[in-house]
Coordinates of C-alpha atoms and ligand atoms in Angstrom, one line a residue:
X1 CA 0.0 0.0 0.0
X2 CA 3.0 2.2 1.0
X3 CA 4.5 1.5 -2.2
X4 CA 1.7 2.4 -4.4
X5 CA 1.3 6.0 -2.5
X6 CA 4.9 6.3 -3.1
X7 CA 4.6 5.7 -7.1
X8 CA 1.3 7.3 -7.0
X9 CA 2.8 10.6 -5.5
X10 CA 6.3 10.0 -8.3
X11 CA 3.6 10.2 -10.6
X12 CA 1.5 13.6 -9.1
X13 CA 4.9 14.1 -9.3
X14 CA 6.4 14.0 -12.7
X15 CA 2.7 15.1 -13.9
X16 CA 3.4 18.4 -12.3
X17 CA 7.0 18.8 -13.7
X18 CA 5.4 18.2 -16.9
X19 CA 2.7 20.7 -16.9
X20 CA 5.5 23.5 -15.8
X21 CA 7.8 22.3 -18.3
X22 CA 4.4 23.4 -20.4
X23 CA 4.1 26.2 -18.8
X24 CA 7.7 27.4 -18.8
X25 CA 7.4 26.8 -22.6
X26 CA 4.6 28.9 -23.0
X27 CA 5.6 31.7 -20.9
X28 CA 9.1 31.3 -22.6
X29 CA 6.9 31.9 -26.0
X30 CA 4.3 34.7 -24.8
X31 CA 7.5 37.1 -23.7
X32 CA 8.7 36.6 -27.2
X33 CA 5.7 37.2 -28.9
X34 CA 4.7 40.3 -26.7
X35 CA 8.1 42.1 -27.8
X36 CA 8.0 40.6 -31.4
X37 CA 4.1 41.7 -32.1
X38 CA 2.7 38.1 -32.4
X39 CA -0.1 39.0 -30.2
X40 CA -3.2 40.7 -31.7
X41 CA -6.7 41.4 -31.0
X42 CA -9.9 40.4 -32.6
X43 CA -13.2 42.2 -32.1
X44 CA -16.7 40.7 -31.5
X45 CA -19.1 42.8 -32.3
X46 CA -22.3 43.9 -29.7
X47 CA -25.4 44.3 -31.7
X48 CA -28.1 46.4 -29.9
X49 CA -31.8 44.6 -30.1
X50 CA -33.8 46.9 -31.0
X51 CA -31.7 48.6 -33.6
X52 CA -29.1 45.5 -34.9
X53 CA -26.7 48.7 -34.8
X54 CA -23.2 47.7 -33.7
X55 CA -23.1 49.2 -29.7
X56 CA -19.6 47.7 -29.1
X57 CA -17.1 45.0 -29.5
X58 CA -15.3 42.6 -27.0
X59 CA -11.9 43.1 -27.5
X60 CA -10.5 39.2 -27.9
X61 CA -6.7 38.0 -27.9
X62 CA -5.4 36.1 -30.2
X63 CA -1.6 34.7 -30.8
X64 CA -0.2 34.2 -33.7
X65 CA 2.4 31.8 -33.3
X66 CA 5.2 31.7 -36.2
X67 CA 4.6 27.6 -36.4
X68 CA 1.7 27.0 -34.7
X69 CA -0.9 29.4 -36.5
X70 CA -3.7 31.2 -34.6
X71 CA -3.2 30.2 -31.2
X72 CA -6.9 30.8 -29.2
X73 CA -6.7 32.1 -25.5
X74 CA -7.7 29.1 -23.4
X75 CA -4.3 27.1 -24.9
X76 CA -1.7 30.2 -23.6
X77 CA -4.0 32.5 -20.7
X78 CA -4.1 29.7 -17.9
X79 CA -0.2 29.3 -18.3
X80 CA 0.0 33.4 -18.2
X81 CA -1.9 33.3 -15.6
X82 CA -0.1 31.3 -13.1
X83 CA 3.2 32.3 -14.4
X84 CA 2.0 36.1 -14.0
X85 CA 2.7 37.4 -17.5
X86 CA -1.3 38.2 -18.2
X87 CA -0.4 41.4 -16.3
X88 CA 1.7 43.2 -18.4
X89 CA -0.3 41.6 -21.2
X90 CA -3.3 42.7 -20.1
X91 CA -2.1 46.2 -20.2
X92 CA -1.0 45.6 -23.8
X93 CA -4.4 44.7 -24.2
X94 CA -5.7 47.9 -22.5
X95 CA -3.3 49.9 -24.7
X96 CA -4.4 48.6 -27.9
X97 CA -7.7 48.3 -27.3
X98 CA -7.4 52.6 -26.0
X99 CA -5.5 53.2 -29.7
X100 CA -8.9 51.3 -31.7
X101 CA -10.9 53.3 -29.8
X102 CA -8.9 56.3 -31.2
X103 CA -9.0 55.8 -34.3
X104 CA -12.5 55.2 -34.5
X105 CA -13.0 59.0 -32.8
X106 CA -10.2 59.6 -35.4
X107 CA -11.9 57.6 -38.5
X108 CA -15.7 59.4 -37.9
X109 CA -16.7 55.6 -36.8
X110 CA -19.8 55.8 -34.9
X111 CA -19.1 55.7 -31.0
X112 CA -18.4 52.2 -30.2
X113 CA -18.3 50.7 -26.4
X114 CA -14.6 48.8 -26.1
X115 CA -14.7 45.9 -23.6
X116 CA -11.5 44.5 -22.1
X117 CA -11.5 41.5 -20.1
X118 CA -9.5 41.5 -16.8
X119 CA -8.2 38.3 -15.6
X120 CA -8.1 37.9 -11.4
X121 CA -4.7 37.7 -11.6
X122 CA -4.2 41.3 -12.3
X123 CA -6.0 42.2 -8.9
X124 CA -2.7 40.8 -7.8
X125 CA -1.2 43.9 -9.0
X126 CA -1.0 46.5 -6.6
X127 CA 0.0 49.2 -9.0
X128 CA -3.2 48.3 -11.3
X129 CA -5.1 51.4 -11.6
X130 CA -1.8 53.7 -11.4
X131 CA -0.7 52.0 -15.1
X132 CA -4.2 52.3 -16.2
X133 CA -4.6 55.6 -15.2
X134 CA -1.0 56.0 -17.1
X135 CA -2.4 54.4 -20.6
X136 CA -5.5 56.3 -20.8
X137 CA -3.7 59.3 -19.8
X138 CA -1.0 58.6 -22.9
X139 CA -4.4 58.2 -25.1
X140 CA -6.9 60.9 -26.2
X141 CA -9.6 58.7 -25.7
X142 CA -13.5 59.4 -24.3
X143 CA -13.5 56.7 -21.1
X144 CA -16.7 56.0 -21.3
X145 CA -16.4 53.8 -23.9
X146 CA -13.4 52.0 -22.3
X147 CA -15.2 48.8 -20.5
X148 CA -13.7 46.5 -18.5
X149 CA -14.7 43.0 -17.6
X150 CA -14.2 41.1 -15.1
X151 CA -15.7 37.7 -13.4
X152 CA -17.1 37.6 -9.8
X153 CA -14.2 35.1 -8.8
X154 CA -11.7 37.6 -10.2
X155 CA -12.1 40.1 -6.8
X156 CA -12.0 37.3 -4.7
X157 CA -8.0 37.2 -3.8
X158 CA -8.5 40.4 -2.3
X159 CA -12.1 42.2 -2.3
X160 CA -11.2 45.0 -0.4
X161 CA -8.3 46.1 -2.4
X162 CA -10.5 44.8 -5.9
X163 CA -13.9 47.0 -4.8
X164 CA -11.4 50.3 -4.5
X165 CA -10.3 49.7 -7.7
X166 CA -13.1 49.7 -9.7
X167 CA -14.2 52.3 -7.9
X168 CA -11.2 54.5 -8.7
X169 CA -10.9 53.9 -12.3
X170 CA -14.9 54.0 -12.6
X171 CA -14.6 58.0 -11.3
X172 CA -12.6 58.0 -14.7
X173 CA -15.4 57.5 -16.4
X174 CA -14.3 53.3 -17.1
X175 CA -17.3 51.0 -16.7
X176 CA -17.7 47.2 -15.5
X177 CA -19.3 44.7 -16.8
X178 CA -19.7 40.9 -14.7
X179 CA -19.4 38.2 -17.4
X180 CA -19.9 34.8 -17.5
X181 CA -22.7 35.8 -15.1
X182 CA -24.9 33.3 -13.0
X183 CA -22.0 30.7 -13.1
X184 CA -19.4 30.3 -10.4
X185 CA -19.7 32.3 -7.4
X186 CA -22.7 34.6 -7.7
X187 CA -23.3 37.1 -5.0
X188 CA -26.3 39.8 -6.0
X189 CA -24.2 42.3 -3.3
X190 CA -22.2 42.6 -6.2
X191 CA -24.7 44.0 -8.5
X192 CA -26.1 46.4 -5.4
X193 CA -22.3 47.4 -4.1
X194 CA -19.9 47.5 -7.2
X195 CA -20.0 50.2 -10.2
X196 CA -21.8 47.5 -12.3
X197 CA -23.1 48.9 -15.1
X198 CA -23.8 45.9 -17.6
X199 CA -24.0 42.1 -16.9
X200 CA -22.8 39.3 -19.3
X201 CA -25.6 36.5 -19.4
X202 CA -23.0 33.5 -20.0
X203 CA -23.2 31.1 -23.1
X204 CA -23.9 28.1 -21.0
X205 CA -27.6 29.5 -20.4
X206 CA -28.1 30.5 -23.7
X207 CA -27.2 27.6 -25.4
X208 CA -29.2 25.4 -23.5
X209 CA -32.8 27.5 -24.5
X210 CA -35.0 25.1 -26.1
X211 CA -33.7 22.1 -23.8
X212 CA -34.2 22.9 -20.7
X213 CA -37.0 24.8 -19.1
X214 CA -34.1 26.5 -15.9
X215 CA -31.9 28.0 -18.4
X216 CA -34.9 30.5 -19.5
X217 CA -36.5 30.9 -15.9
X218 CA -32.7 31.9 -15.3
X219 CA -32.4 33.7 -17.9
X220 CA -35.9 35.8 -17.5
X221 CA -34.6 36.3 -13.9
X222 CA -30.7 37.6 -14.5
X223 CA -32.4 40.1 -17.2
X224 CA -35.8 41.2 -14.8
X225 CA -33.3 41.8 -11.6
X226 CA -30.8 43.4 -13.6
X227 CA -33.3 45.6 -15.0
X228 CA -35.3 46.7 -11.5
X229 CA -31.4 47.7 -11.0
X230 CA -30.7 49.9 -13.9
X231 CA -27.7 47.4 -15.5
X232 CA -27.9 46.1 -18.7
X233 CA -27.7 42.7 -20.2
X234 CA -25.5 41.4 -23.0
X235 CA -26.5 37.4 -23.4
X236 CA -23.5 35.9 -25.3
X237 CA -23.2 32.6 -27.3
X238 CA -26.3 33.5 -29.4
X239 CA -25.8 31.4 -32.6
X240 CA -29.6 30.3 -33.7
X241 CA -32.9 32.6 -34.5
X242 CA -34.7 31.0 -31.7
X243 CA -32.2 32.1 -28.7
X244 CA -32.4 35.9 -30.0
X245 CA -36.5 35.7 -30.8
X246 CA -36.5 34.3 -27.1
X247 CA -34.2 36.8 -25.7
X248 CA -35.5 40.0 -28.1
X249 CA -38.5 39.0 -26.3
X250 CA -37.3 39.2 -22.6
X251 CA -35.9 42.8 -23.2
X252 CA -32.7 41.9 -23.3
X253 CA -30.5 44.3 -24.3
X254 CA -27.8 43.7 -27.0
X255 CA -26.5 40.3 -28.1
X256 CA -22.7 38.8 -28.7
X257 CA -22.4 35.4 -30.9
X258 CA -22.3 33.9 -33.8
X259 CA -25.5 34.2 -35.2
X260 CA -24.5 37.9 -36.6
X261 CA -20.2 37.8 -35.9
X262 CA -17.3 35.6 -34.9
X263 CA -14.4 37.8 -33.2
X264 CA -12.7 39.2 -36.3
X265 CA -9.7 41.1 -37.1
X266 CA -10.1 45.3 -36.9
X267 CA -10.3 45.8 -40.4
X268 CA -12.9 43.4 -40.9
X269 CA -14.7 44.6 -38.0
X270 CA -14.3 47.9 -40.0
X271 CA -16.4 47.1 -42.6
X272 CA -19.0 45.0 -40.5
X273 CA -19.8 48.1 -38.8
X274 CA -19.9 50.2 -41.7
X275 CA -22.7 47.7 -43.1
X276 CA -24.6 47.1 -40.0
X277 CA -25.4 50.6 -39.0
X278 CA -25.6 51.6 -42.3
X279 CA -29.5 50.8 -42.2
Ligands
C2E301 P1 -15.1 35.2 -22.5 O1 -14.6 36.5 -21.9 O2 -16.3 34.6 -22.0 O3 -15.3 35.5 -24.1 C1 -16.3 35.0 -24.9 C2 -15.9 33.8 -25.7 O4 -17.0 33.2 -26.3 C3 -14.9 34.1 -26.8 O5 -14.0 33.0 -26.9 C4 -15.8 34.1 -28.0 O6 -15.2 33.9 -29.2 C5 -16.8 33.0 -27.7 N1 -18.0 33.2 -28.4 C6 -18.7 34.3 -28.7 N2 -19.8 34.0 -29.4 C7 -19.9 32.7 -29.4 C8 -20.9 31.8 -29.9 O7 -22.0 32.2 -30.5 N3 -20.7 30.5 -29.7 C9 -19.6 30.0 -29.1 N4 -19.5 28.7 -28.9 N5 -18.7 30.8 -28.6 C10 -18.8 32.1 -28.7 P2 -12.4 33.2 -27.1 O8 -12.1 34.4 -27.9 O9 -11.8 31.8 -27.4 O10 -11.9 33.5 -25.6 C11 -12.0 32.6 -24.5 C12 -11.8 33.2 -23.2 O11 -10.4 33.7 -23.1 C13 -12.6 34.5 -22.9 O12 -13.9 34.1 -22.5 C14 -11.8 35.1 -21.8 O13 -12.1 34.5 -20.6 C15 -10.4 34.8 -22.2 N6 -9.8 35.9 -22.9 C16 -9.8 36.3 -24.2 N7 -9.1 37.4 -24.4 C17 -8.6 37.8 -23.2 C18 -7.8 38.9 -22.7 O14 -7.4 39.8 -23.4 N8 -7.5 38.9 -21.4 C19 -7.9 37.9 -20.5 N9 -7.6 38.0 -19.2 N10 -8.7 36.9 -20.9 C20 -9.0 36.8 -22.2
CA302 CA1 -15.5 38.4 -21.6
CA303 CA1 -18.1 35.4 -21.0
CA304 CA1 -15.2 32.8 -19.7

């Protein structure tokens, strides 16, 4: 029995040297491809229900890796993550996303909402709204269309310290936004305490309308309560005409998926806007 602990724990073991060999391959990768410009973002557009107009796009990173091709985030984030490298990458993020956002003001592009995602790990970062405060300073941009979003797990490390945050860069004029809402750790203080001003119904819901009778009580219950409290609701995943009759007819507000874009590269998202809010 001893032995078998004993080879079971080599094992854990060597399974755990492997995955930071991994990771320590990955991270060894992401510092390369942050100085060498491999990184890039894609935009998903927002479209607005009652008008199909365009209201925003999620800002989306994507790696393009000189083998490998279009590497997607959940095969290089979790390894940032734990090795700590999503913070300065998220800044990049920030920054790049700030420069879009410019040239759209710039470009006479009609006033588009930029959402960010924040990973917990940058909470870790005690100088956090200091080097946001520095790269929306360094831009010309109008905040209020800067949005950052951020998962109810992501202030748990430290909520004290997370809470002053967003409070400080929300007197900026930034705004928040709780995704992948009603999964994980849930707390409605949230919505009452935190400058929450928009609430991300996640895809797991929405993609199981039409099978199961819970996801659209919970869905008509996220949108109602988020409503009697003045925040919006995005529902993302949206890929059939069913889910968006079914959610145009709960008041929801604007909707993210496939059925009208897949996250696309800025010039493309260029011309999608141009087309949608054309009519
Ligand atoms: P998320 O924040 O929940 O982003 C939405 C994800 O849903 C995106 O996956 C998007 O492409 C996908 N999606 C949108 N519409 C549909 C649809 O109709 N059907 C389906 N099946 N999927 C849809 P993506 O781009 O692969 O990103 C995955 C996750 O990686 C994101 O989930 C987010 O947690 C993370 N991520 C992406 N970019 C960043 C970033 O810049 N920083 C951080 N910290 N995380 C990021
Ligand atoms: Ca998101
Ligand atoms: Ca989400
Ligand atoms: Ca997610």
């Amino acid at each position: 029995w001893y032995r078998e602990c004993l080879s079971e724990s080599t094992r854990a073991q060597r399974g755990r040297e492997a995955h930071m060999a991994a990771d320590m391959r990955v991270e060894e990768g992401l510092r390369r491809a942050l100085r060498a410009g491999e990184l890039e973002l894609y935009y998903q557009p927002r479209i607005d229900l009652a008008t199909e107009e365009v209201r925003g796009v999620e800002c989306l990173l994507r790696w393009n890796h000189p083998e490998r091709g279009l590497v997607m985030p959940d095969q290089f984030i979790p390894a940032a993550e734990r090795s700590g490298l999503i913070v300065p990458i998220g800044y990049w993020v920030i920054e790049q996303a700030c420069r879009r956002l410019q040239e759209c003001q710039e470009q006479g592009l009609p006033a588009m909402v930029f959402a960010v995602n924040l990973s917990f790990r940058q909470f870790h970062d005690r100088k956090m709204t200091e080097t946001i405060f520095r790269i929306i300073f360094n831009s010309n941009i109008d905040t209020s269309l800067l949005e950052l979003e951020l998962t109810e797990s992501a202030m748990m490390h430290d909520p004290d310290y997370a809470q002053r945050c967003l409070r400080e860069l929300n007197q900026l004029g930034i705004s928040f936004a709780l995704d992948d809402f009603g999964t994980g750790f849930s707390s409605l203080s949230n919505l009452q305490h935190l400058p929450i001003s928009l609430v991300k119904i996640d895809k797991s819901f929405v993609q199981d309308l039409g099978e199961s009778a819970d996801a659209e009580h919970i869905i008509r219950a996220i949108i109602s309560l988020a409503h009697s409290l003045r925040i919006s609701v995005v529902a993302e995943g949206v890929e059939t005409e069913g889910q968006l009759e079914f959610l145009r007819h709960q008041h929801c507000d604007e909707i993210q998926g496939y059925y009208y874009a897949r996250p696309m590269p800025w010039q493309d998202l260029v011309q999608f806007v141009d087309q949608q809010n054309q009519f």
